[in-house]
CSV table of C-alpha atoms in Angstrom, one decimal:
chain,number,residue,atom,x,y,z
A,21,MET,CA,7.5,38.6,108.8
A,22,SER,CA,9.3,42.0,108.5
A,23,ALA,CA,11.3,42.7,105.4
A,24,ASN,CA,13.9,44.2,107.8
A,25,ARG,CA,14.9,40.9,109.4
A,26,PHE,CA,18.5,40.7,110.7
A,27,HIS,CA,20.8,38.0,112.0
A,28,LEU,CA,22.0,37.3,115.5
A,29,ALA,CA,25.2,35.5,116.5
A,30,TRP,CA,27.2,35.1,119.7
A,31,PHE,CA,30.9,35.8,120.3
A,32,GLY,CA,32.3,33.5,123.0
A,33,ALA,CA,34.8,36.1,124.4
A,34,GLY,CA,37.6,34.5,126.4
A,35,GLY,CA,37.2,31.2,124.5
A,36,PHE,CA,36.9,27.9,126.4
A,37,GLY,CA,38.1,29.4,129.6
A,38,VAL,CA,37.0,30.8,132.9
A,39,LYS,CA,33.9,32.9,132.5
A,40,SER,CA,32.1,34.6,135.4
A,41,TRP,CA,33.6,33.9,138.8
A,42,ARG,CA,33.3,35.4,142.3
A,43,LYS,CA,30.2,37.4,141.3
A,44,THR,CA,26.7,37.1,142.5
A,45,TRP,CA,25.5,35.0,139.5
A,46,SER,CA,28.7,33.1,138.8
A,47,GLY,CA,27.7,29.8,140.2
A,48,ASN,CA,30.8,27.6,140.4
A,49,GLY,CA,32.4,29.3,137.4
A,50,GLY,CA,35.8,29.6,139.0
A,51,TRP,CA,36.4,25.8,139.4
A,52,ASP,CA,34.1,23.9,137.0
A,53,TRP,CA,35.1,25.9,133.9
A,54,THR,CA,36.8,22.8,132.3
A,55,SER,CA,33.3,21.2,132.1
A,56,PRO,CA,31.6,22.0,128.8
A,57,GLN,CA,28.2,22.3,130.5
A,58,LEU,CA,28.1,26.1,130.5
A,59,PHE,CA,28.8,26.2,126.8
A,60,ILE,CA,26.3,23.4,126.2
A,61,ASP,CA,23.6,25.4,128.0
A,62,LEU,CA,24.6,28.5,126.0
A,63,ALA,CA,24.5,26.7,122.6
A,64,MET,CA,21.1,25.1,123.4
A,65,ALA,CA,19.7,28.4,124.5
A,66,LEU,CA,21.0,30.2,121.4
A,67,GLU,CA,19.5,27.5,119.2
A,68,ARG,CA,16.2,27.9,120.9
A,69,ALA,CA,16.4,31.6,120.1
A,70,CYS,CA,17.4,30.8,116.5
A,71,PHE,CA,20.8,32.4,116.5
A,72,ASP,CA,22.8,31.9,113.4
A,73,TYR,CA,26.1,30.9,115.0
A,74,LEU,CA,28.3,30.7,118.1
A,75,ILE,CA,32.0,31.6,117.8
A,76,ILE,CA,34.5,30.2,120.2
A,77,GLU,CA,37.3,32.7,120.5
A,78,ASP,CA,40.8,31.4,121.2
A,79,SER,CA,44.5,32.2,121.8
A,80,SER,CA,47.3,29.8,122.8
A,81,TYR,CA,49.6,31.7,125.2
A,82,VAL,CA,49.7,33.1,128.7
A,83,PRO,CA,49.6,36.9,128.3
A,84,ASP,CA,52.2,39.1,130.1
A,85,ALA,CA,51.9,42.5,128.3
A,86,TYR,CA,50.3,44.3,131.3
A,87,GLY,CA,52.9,45.1,133.9
A,88,GLY,CA,55.5,43.0,132.0
A,89,ASN,CA,54.4,39.7,133.7
A,90,ALA,CA,51.5,37.3,133.9
A,91,GLN,CA,50.5,38.1,137.4
A,92,ALA,CA,47.4,40.2,136.7
A,93,TYR,CA,46.2,37.8,134.0
A,94,LEU,CA,46.5,34.7,136.1
A,95,ALA,CA,45.2,36.3,139.3
A,96,SER,CA,42.0,37.5,137.4
A,97,ALA,CA,41.7,34.6,135.0
A,98,THR,CA,41.7,37.1,132.1
A,99,ALA,CA,42.4,35.5,128.7
A,100,THR,CA,44.0,32.5,130.5
A,101,PRO,CA,43.4,29.6,131.1
A,102,LYS,CA,42.0,28.4,127.8
A,103,LEU,CA,41.3,25.0,126.4
A,104,ASP,CA,41.2,24.0,122.8
A,105,PRO,CA,38.0,25.1,121.0
A,106,THR,CA,38.3,22.3,118.4
A,107,VAL,CA,37.6,19.8,121.2
A,108,LEU,CA,34.7,21.8,122.5
A,109,ALA,CA,33.0,22.4,119.1
A,110,PRO,CA,32.0,18.8,118.4
A,111,VAL,CA,30.5,18.5,121.9
A,112,LEU,CA,28.3,21.6,121.2
A,113,ALA,CA,27.4,20.2,117.8
A,114,GLN,CA,26.2,17.0,119.3
A,115,ALA,CA,24.0,18.9,121.8
A,116,THR,CA,22.3,20.9,119.1
A,117,SER,CA,20.9,20.3,115.6
A,118,LYS,CA,20.6,23.7,113.8
A,119,ILE,CA,22.9,26.4,115.1
A,120,GLY,CA,26.3,27.0,113.4
A,121,ILE,CA,29.4,26.2,115.6
A,122,VAL,CA,32.5,28.3,114.7
A,123,PRO,CA,35.9,27.5,116.4
A,124,THR,CA,38.7,30.0,116.0
A,125,LEU,CA,41.9,28.6,114.4
A,126,SER,CA,45.0,30.7,113.5
A,127,VAL,CA,46.8,30.5,110.2
A,128,THR,CA,50.0,31.2,112.0
A,129,GLU,CA,49.6,28.2,114.3
A,130,TYR,CA,48.3,25.5,111.9
A,131,HIS,CA,49.4,23.9,108.7
A,132,PRO,CA,46.6,24.2,106.0
A,133,TYR,CA,46.3,20.4,105.7
A,134,MET,CA,45.8,19.8,109.4
A,135,LEU,CA,43.3,22.6,109.6
A,136,ALA,CA,41.4,21.5,106.5
A,137,ARG,CA,41.2,17.9,107.7
A,138,LYS,CA,40.0,19.0,111.2
A,139,ILE,CA,37.3,21.3,109.9
A,140,ASN,CA,36.2,18.7,107.3
A,141,THR,CA,35.8,16.2,110.2
A,142,MET,CA,33.8,18.6,112.3
A,143,ASP,CA,31.5,19.5,109.4
A,144,HIS,CA,30.7,15.9,108.8
A,145,MET,CA,30.1,15.3,112.5
A,146,SER,CA,27.8,18.4,112.8
A,147,GLY,CA,25.8,17.6,109.7
A,148,GLY,CA,27.0,20.7,107.9
A,149,ARG,CA,27.0,23.3,110.7
A,150,THR,CA,30.7,24.0,111.2
A,151,GLY,CA,32.5,27.3,110.6
A,152,TRP,CA,36.0,28.6,110.7
A,153,ASN,CA,36.8,31.9,112.4
A,154,ILE,CA,40.0,32.9,110.5
A,155,VAL,CA,42.5,34.8,112.6
A,156,THR,CA,46.2,35.7,112.2
A,157,SER,CA,47.7,35.5,115.7
A,158,SER,CA,49.3,38.8,116.8
A,159,SER,CA,51.1,38.0,120.0
A,160,HIS,CA,54.9,37.3,120.1
A,161,ARG,CA,54.3,35.0,123.0
A,162,ALA,CA,52.1,32.8,120.8
A,163,ALA,CA,54.8,32.8,118.1
A,164,GLN,CA,57.4,31.7,120.7
A,165,ASN,CA,55.2,28.8,121.8
A,166,TYR,CA,55.4,27.5,118.2
A,167,GLY,CA,59.2,27.9,117.9
A,168,HIS,CA,59.5,31.4,116.4
A,169,ASP,CA,61.1,34.5,117.9
A,170,GLN,CA,58.2,36.8,117.1
A,171,GLN,CA,55.2,37.2,114.9
A,172,VAL,CA,55.8,38.4,111.4
A,173,GLU,CA,54.6,41.9,110.4
A,174,HIS,CA,50.9,42.7,110.4
A,175,ASP,CA,50.3,42.9,106.6
A,176,LEU,CA,52.6,39.9,105.9
A,177,ARG,CA,50.4,37.8,108.2
A,178,TYR,CA,47.5,38.6,105.9
A,179,ASP,CA,49.6,37.6,102.8
A,180,MET,CA,50.1,34.3,104.6
A,181,ALA,CA,46.4,34.1,105.3
A,182,ASP,CA,45.6,34.6,101.6
A,183,GLU,CA,47.8,31.7,100.6
A,184,PHE,CA,46.6,29.5,103.5
A,185,PHE,CA,43.0,30.1,102.6
A,186,GLU,CA,43.7,29.3,98.9
A,187,LEU,CA,45.3,26.0,99.8
A,188,ALA,CA,42.7,25.0,102.4
A,189,CYS,CA,39.9,25.6,99.8
A,190,LYS,CA,41.8,23.4,97.3
A,191,LEU,CA,42.0,20.7,99.8
A,192,TRP,CA,38.3,20.9,100.7
A,193,ASP,CA,37.6,20.7,96.9
A,194,SER,CA,40.0,17.8,96.3
A,195,TRP,CA,37.1,15.3,96.3
A,196,GLU,CA,34.4,16.0,93.8
A,197,ALA,CA,30.9,16.2,95.2
A,198,ASP,CA,29.9,12.8,93.6
A,199,ALA,CA,33.2,11.0,94.3
A,200,VAL,CA,31.6,8.6,96.7
A,201,ALA,CA,30.0,6.0,94.4
A,202,LEU,CA,28.8,3.4,97.0
A,203,ASP,CA,28.6,0.9,94.2
A,204,GLU,CA,28.2,-2.4,96.1
A,205,ARG,CA,27.6,-4.4,93.0
A,206,ASN,CA,31.0,-3.6,91.6
A,207,GLY,CA,32.8,-3.1,94.9
A,208,VAL,CA,33.6,0.6,94.3
A,209,TRP,CA,33.2,2.8,97.4
A,210,ALA,CA,34.7,5.9,95.8
A,211,ASP,CA,35.6,6.8,92.2
A,212,HIS,CA,39.4,7.4,92.1
A,213,THR,CA,39.1,9.6,89.0
A,214,LYS,CA,37.1,12.1,91.1
A,215,VAL,CA,39.7,12.4,93.9
A,216,HIS,CA,42.5,14.8,93.0
A,217,THR,CA,45.9,15.9,94.3
A,218,VAL,CA,46.3,19.6,94.7
A,219,ASP,CA,50.1,19.8,94.3
A,220,PHE,CA,50.3,23.2,95.8
A,221,ALA,CA,53.6,24.9,96.3
A,222,GLY,CA,53.4,28.5,97.5
A,223,LYS,CA,55.6,31.0,99.2
A,224,PHE,CA,54.6,30.0,102.7
A,225,PHE,CA,52.8,26.7,102.5
A,226,SER,CA,52.8,23.5,100.3
A,227,SER,CA,50.8,20.3,100.2
A,228,ARG,CA,50.3,17.5,97.8
A,229,GLY,CA,46.7,16.6,98.9
A,230,PRO,CA,44.1,15.3,98.5
A,231,LEU,CA,42.3,15.2,101.9
A,232,ASN,CA,41.9,11.6,103.0
A,233,ALA,CA,38.1,11.9,103.4
A,234,ASN,CA,35.3,13.0,101.2
A,235,ARG,CA,33.6,16.4,101.0
A,236,SER,CA,31.6,17.3,104.0
A,237,PRO,CA,27.9,18.4,103.8
A,238,GLN,CA,28.8,22.1,103.2
A,239,GLY,CA,31.9,21.3,101.1
A,240,ARG,CA,33.7,24.3,102.6
A,241,PRO,CA,32.9,25.6,106.1
A,242,VAL,CA,31.3,29.0,106.8
A,243,PHE,CA,34.1,31.5,107.0
A,244,THR,CA,34.0,34.3,109.6
A,245,GLN,CA,36.6,37.0,110.0
A,246,ALA,CA,37.2,40.1,112.1
A,247,GLY,CA,39.7,42.2,110.2
A,248,GLY,CA,39.4,45.9,111.0
A,249,SER,CA,42.5,47.3,109.4
A,250,ASP,CA,42.6,48.1,105.7
A,251,ARG,CA,44.5,44.9,105.0
A,252,GLY,CA,42.2,43.0,107.3
A,253,LYS,CA,39.1,44.3,105.6
A,254,GLU,CA,40.5,43.4,102.2
A,255,PHE,CA,41.1,39.9,103.3
A,256,ALA,CA,37.6,39.6,104.9
A,257,ALA,CA,35.9,41.1,101.8
A,258,SER,CA,37.5,38.4,99.6
A,259,THR,CA,36.9,35.4,101.8
A,260,ALA,CA,34.3,35.8,104.6
A,261,ASP,CA,30.7,34.7,104.7
A,262,SER,CA,30.3,36.8,107.8
A,263,ILE,CA,32.4,39.6,109.2
A,264,ILE,CA,32.6,40.5,112.9
A,265,CYS,CA,32.8,44.2,113.4
A,266,GLY,CA,33.9,45.6,116.7
A,267,THR,CA,34.1,49.2,115.6
A,268,ALA,CA,33.4,52.0,118.0
A,269,GLY,CA,32.0,55.4,117.1
A,270,GLY,CA,28.3,54.9,116.8
A,271,VAL,CA,25.9,54.2,114.0
A,272,ALA,CA,27.6,56.5,111.5
A,273,GLU,CA,30.9,54.5,111.9
A,274,MET,CA,28.9,51.2,111.6
A,275,LYS,CA,27.5,52.4,108.3
A,276,ARG,CA,30.9,53.5,107.0
A,277,PHE,CA,32.4,50.1,107.8
A,278,ARG,CA,29.6,48.3,106.0
A,279,ASP,CA,29.8,50.5,103.0
A,280,ASP,CA,33.6,50.2,102.9
A,281,VAL,CA,33.4,46.4,102.9
A,282,HIS,CA,30.7,46.3,100.3
A,283,GLN,CA,32.8,48.5,98.0
A,284,ARG,CA,35.7,46.2,98.4
A,285,MET,CA,33.5,43.1,97.7
A,286,THR,CA,32.1,44.8,94.5
A,287,ARG,CA,35.6,45.5,93.3
A,288,LEU,CA,36.6,41.9,94.0
A,289,GLY,CA,33.7,40.6,92.0
A,290,ARG,CA,31.7,39.3,95.0
A,291,PRO,CA,28.0,40.0,95.5
A,292,THR,CA,27.5,42.0,98.7
A,293,GLY,CA,24.7,39.6,99.8
A,294,ALA,CA,27.3,36.9,100.1
A,295,CYS,CA,28.7,38.2,103.4
A,296,LYS,CA,26.8,39.2,106.5
A,297,ILE,CA,28.4,41.9,108.6
A,298,LEU,CA,27.5,41.6,112.3
A,299,PHE,CA,28.2,44.3,114.8
A,300,MET,CA,29.5,43.5,118.2
A,301,CYS,CA,27.3,44.6,121.1
A,302,SER,CA,26.8,43.8,124.8
A,303,PRO,CA,23.2,44.7,125.8
A,304,VAL,CA,22.5,45.5,129.4
A,305,VAL,CA,19.0,44.2,129.9
A,306,GLY,CA,16.7,44.9,132.8
A,307,GLU,CA,13.0,44.3,133.5
A,308,THR,CA,12.7,48.1,133.2
A,309,ASP,CA,14.8,50.8,131.7
A,310,ALA,CA,15.6,52.1,135.2
A,311,GLU,CA,16.8,48.7,136.4
A,312,ALA,CA,19.0,48.4,133.3
A,313,ARG,CA,20.5,51.9,133.8
A,314,GLU,CA,21.4,50.9,137.4
A,315,LYS,CA,23.1,47.7,136.2
A,316,ARG,CA,25.1,49.8,133.7
A,317,ALA,CA,26.1,52.3,136.4
A,318,GLN,CA,27.3,49.3,138.5
A,319,GLN,CA,29.4,48.1,135.6
A,320,ILE,CA,31.1,51.5,135.2
A,321,ALA,CA,31.7,51.8,138.9
A,322,PHE,CA,33.3,48.3,138.9
A,323,ALA,CA,35.5,49.2,135.9
A,324,GLU,CA,36.7,52.4,137.6
A,325,GLU,CA,37.4,50.5,140.9
A,326,HIS,CA,39.4,47.9,139.1
A,327,PRO,CA,40.9,49.7,136.1
A,328,GLU,CA,43.6,47.1,135.5
A,329,LEU,CA,40.9,44.5,134.6
A,330,GLY,CA,39.8,46.5,131.6
A,331,LEU,CA,43.3,47.4,130.5
A,332,LEU,CA,44.5,43.8,130.5
A,333,HIS,CA,42.7,43.2,127.2
A,334,LEU,CA,44.0,46.4,125.6
A,335,SER,CA,47.5,45.5,126.6
A,336,ARG,CA,47.1,41.9,125.4
A,337,HIS,CA,45.8,42.7,122.0
A,338,SER,CA,48.2,45.5,121.4
A,339,GLY,CA,51.3,44.2,123.1
A,340,ILE,CA,51.6,47.6,124.8
A,341,ASP,CA,52.0,47.8,128.6
A,342,PHE,CA,49.2,50.1,129.6
A,343,SER,CA,50.0,49.8,133.3
A,344,VAL,CA,52.5,52.7,132.8
A,345,PHE,CA,50.0,55.1,131.2
A,346,PRO,CA,48.4,57.7,133.6
A,347,LEU,CA,44.7,56.9,133.9
A,348,ASP,CA,43.6,60.5,133.2
A,349,GLU,CA,46.0,61.5,130.4
A,350,PRO,CA,45.1,60.9,126.8
A,351,ILE,CA,46.7,57.9,125.1
A,352,PRO,CA,49.1,59.5,122.5
A,353,ASP,CA,48.9,58.9,118.8
A,354,THR,CA,52.6,58.0,118.8
A,355,VAL,CA,51.9,54.5,120.1
A,356,SER,CA,51.7,51.8,117.4
A,357,THR,CA,51.3,48.0,117.3
A,358,ASN,CA,51.9,45.0,115.3
A,359,GLY,CA,48.8,43.5,116.9
A,360,HIS,CA,45.1,44.5,116.8
A,361,GLN,CA,45.2,47.9,115.1
A,362,GLN,CA,41.5,48.6,115.1
A,363,LEU,CA,41.3,48.3,118.9
A,364,LEU,CA,44.3,50.6,119.5
A,365,ARG,CA,42.8,53.2,117.1
A,366,GLN,CA,39.7,53.2,119.2
A,367,ALA,CA,41.7,53.9,122.4
A,368,ILE,CA,44.0,56.6,121.0
A,369,GLY,CA,42.9,60.1,122.1
A,370,LEU,CA,41.0,58.8,125.1
A,371,THR,CA,42.3,58.6,128.6
A,372,PRO,CA,42.6,55.0,129.9
A,373,ARG,CA,39.7,55.9,132.3
A,374,GLU,CA,37.5,57.0,129.4
A,375,PHE,CA,38.4,53.9,127.5
A,376,LEU,CA,37.2,51.8,130.5
A,377,ARG,CA,33.9,53.5,130.6
A,378,ARG,CA,33.3,52.8,126.9
A,379,THR,CA,30.7,50.1,126.1
A,380,GLN,CA,31.7,47.0,124.3
A,381,GLY,CA,30.8,47.5,120.6
A,382,ALA,CA,29.7,50.5,118.5
A,383,VAL,CA,26.6,51.5,120.4
A,384,GLU,CA,25.5,51.3,124.1
A,385,MET,CA,22.3,49.3,124.6
A,386,VAL,CA,20.7,49.7,128.0
A,387,GLY,CA,17.1,49.1,128.8
A,388,SER,CA,14.2,46.7,128.9
A,389,PRO,CA,13.9,44.0,126.2
A,390,ASP,CA,11.4,46.2,124.3
A,391,THR,CA,13.6,49.3,124.6
A,392,ILE,CA,16.6,47.5,123.2
A,393,ALA,CA,14.7,45.7,120.5
A,394,ALA,CA,13.4,49.1,119.3
A,395,GLN,CA,16.9,50.5,119.3
A,396,MET,CA,18.3,47.5,117.4
A,397,ASP,CA,15.6,48.0,114.8
A,398,GLU,CA,16.4,51.6,114.4
A,399,ILE,CA,20.1,51.0,114.1
A,400,MET,CA,19.7,48.3,111.4
A,401,GLN,CA,17.4,50.5,109.4
A,402,GLU,CA,20.0,53.3,109.4
A,403,VAL,CA,23.0,51.0,108.9
A,404,GLY,CA,21.3,48.8,106.3
A,405,GLY,CA,22.0,45.4,108.0
A,406,ASP,CA,23.0,42.7,108.6
A,407,GLY,CA,22.7,42.0,112.4
A,408,PHE,CA,24.4,41.8,115.7
A,409,LEU,CA,27.0,39.7,117.4
A,410,ILE,CA,26.3,39.6,121.1
A,411,SER,CA,29.2,39.2,123.6
A,412,ASN,CA,29.8,39.3,127.3
A,413,PHE,CA,33.2,38.7,128.9
A,414,ASP,CA,31.5,38.0,132.3
A,415,LEU,CA,29.3,35.3,131.0
A,416,ASN,CA,26.8,33.6,133.3
A,417,ARG,CA,23.5,31.7,132.9
A,418,ARG,CA,21.5,34.7,134.0
A,419,TYR,CA,22.8,36.8,131.2
A,420,ILE,CA,22.2,34.1,128.7
A,421,SER,CA,18.5,34.0,129.7
A,422,GLU,CA,18.2,37.8,129.6
A,423,ILE,CA,19.2,37.6,126.0
A,424,THR,CA,17.6,34.4,124.8
A,425,ASP,CA,14.4,34.5,126.9
A,426,GLY,CA,14.0,38.3,127.2
A,427,LEU,CA,15.5,40.3,124.3
A,428,VAL,CA,15.0,37.8,121.5
A,429,PRO,CA,11.3,37.3,122.1
A,430,ALA,CA,10.9,41.1,122.0
A,431,LEU,CA,12.7,41.1,118.6
A,432,GLN,CA,10.6,38.2,117.3
A,433,ARG,CA,7.4,40.0,118.2
A,434,ARG,CA,8.5,42.8,115.9
A,435,GLY,CA,9.4,40.4,113.1
A,436,LEU,CA,13.0,41.4,113.2
A,437,VAL,CA,14.7,38.0,113.7
A,438,ARG,CA,13.8,34.5,112.7
A,439,THR,CA,11.5,32.2,114.8
A,440,GLU,CA,12.7,29.0,113.1
A,441,TYR,CA,15.5,27.7,110.9
A,442,SER,CA,14.6,27.2,107.3
A,443,HIS,CA,17.5,25.0,106.2
A,444,PRO,CA,19.6,22.2,107.6
A,445,LEU,CA,23.0,23.7,106.6
A,446,PHE,CA,24.6,26.6,108.4
A,447,ARG,CA,25.6,28.6,105.3
A,448,ASP,CA,22.0,28.4,103.8
A,449,ASN,CA,20.5,29.8,107.0
A,450,LEU,CA,23.1,32.6,107.2
A,451,LEU,CA,22.6,33.7,103.6
A,452,GLU,CA,18.8,33.3,103.6
A,453,PHE,CA,18.1,37.0,104.1
């Protein structure tokens, strides 16, 4: 096995919602999206390919940033509808036995006790394979659904996340590892001296504790996070077991991001090996390089024919109405957002049309399985690790197979990714190398 092994994970873009529809390989995706079967098929295929984890993205509002109304989002089923990922996650856990399942839950939409209890339950039910994708919701529309006028300021949301995380961890630790005695002779199921209140009173949250169930197999879930701003990277460096990086700008920018996070971790007293940084990508796979290039050309042509579909996401994440921006004039550096700052930075200076041509992730990957496997190997050697997070907004079963039955075997033949899981617990597999 190669010493240069790296990790693979999958980002479920669009969450538990409509995936591919009205396309050649969409199947019945427009109307049977509420069934978990596509996600079950995805999770089982990813486990067969020995992926570390599957993230289920989420948001809890109907977007209306583009054009000032929800028409384009609802007409195209973009970012809405969505069902609750915490209901889907246990279904996927029951259909699998090794892969990590990571629902997205927002610190601005949950109370720490509710979230800690929910995640503790899922980790028990999955046998120690649950994660928490930590997000701070950015949309004012989401805030309004929970009784607030608007979201708090960007950096303050991370202050809230710091406190939320601290309290949730105290709750997960409120039962000592050996608190369950199962002493049938003396009639003692749990030792009360090993179950503790937390009596937490912070600026934003408070809770007496303890949780009303014992520690799960992992104790605490695996934490994933996608902060790309300075404040976001600081939070991720202090908490995350795996960081999702959606940076653009190529290999040099990928390396700068990883080095930056490692410097922050070192300053915070965390070993750099305690967090795996996975870079977002969306490989375009064909049987030959020529076939893959043709598929990519078709993607670009579709994006240019339907520019609003690509700009819906940029508007949603930034809260800026990009329907009013000329397609062939650069996006000015005077625009700002209280939302996803990294994504907006990637768009500034480009024209909207140029932004639409951009590949998802830092590097464009187009080719046969062997071509892309060689490219991934070269990238990881230059960046230093730790792997890739594959995503596709237009998800269908054909694409799943192209990755799990085409690309992954090509990577395995080179000794670049695992061929089996070594441990029963999610965190142990993630931190194995």
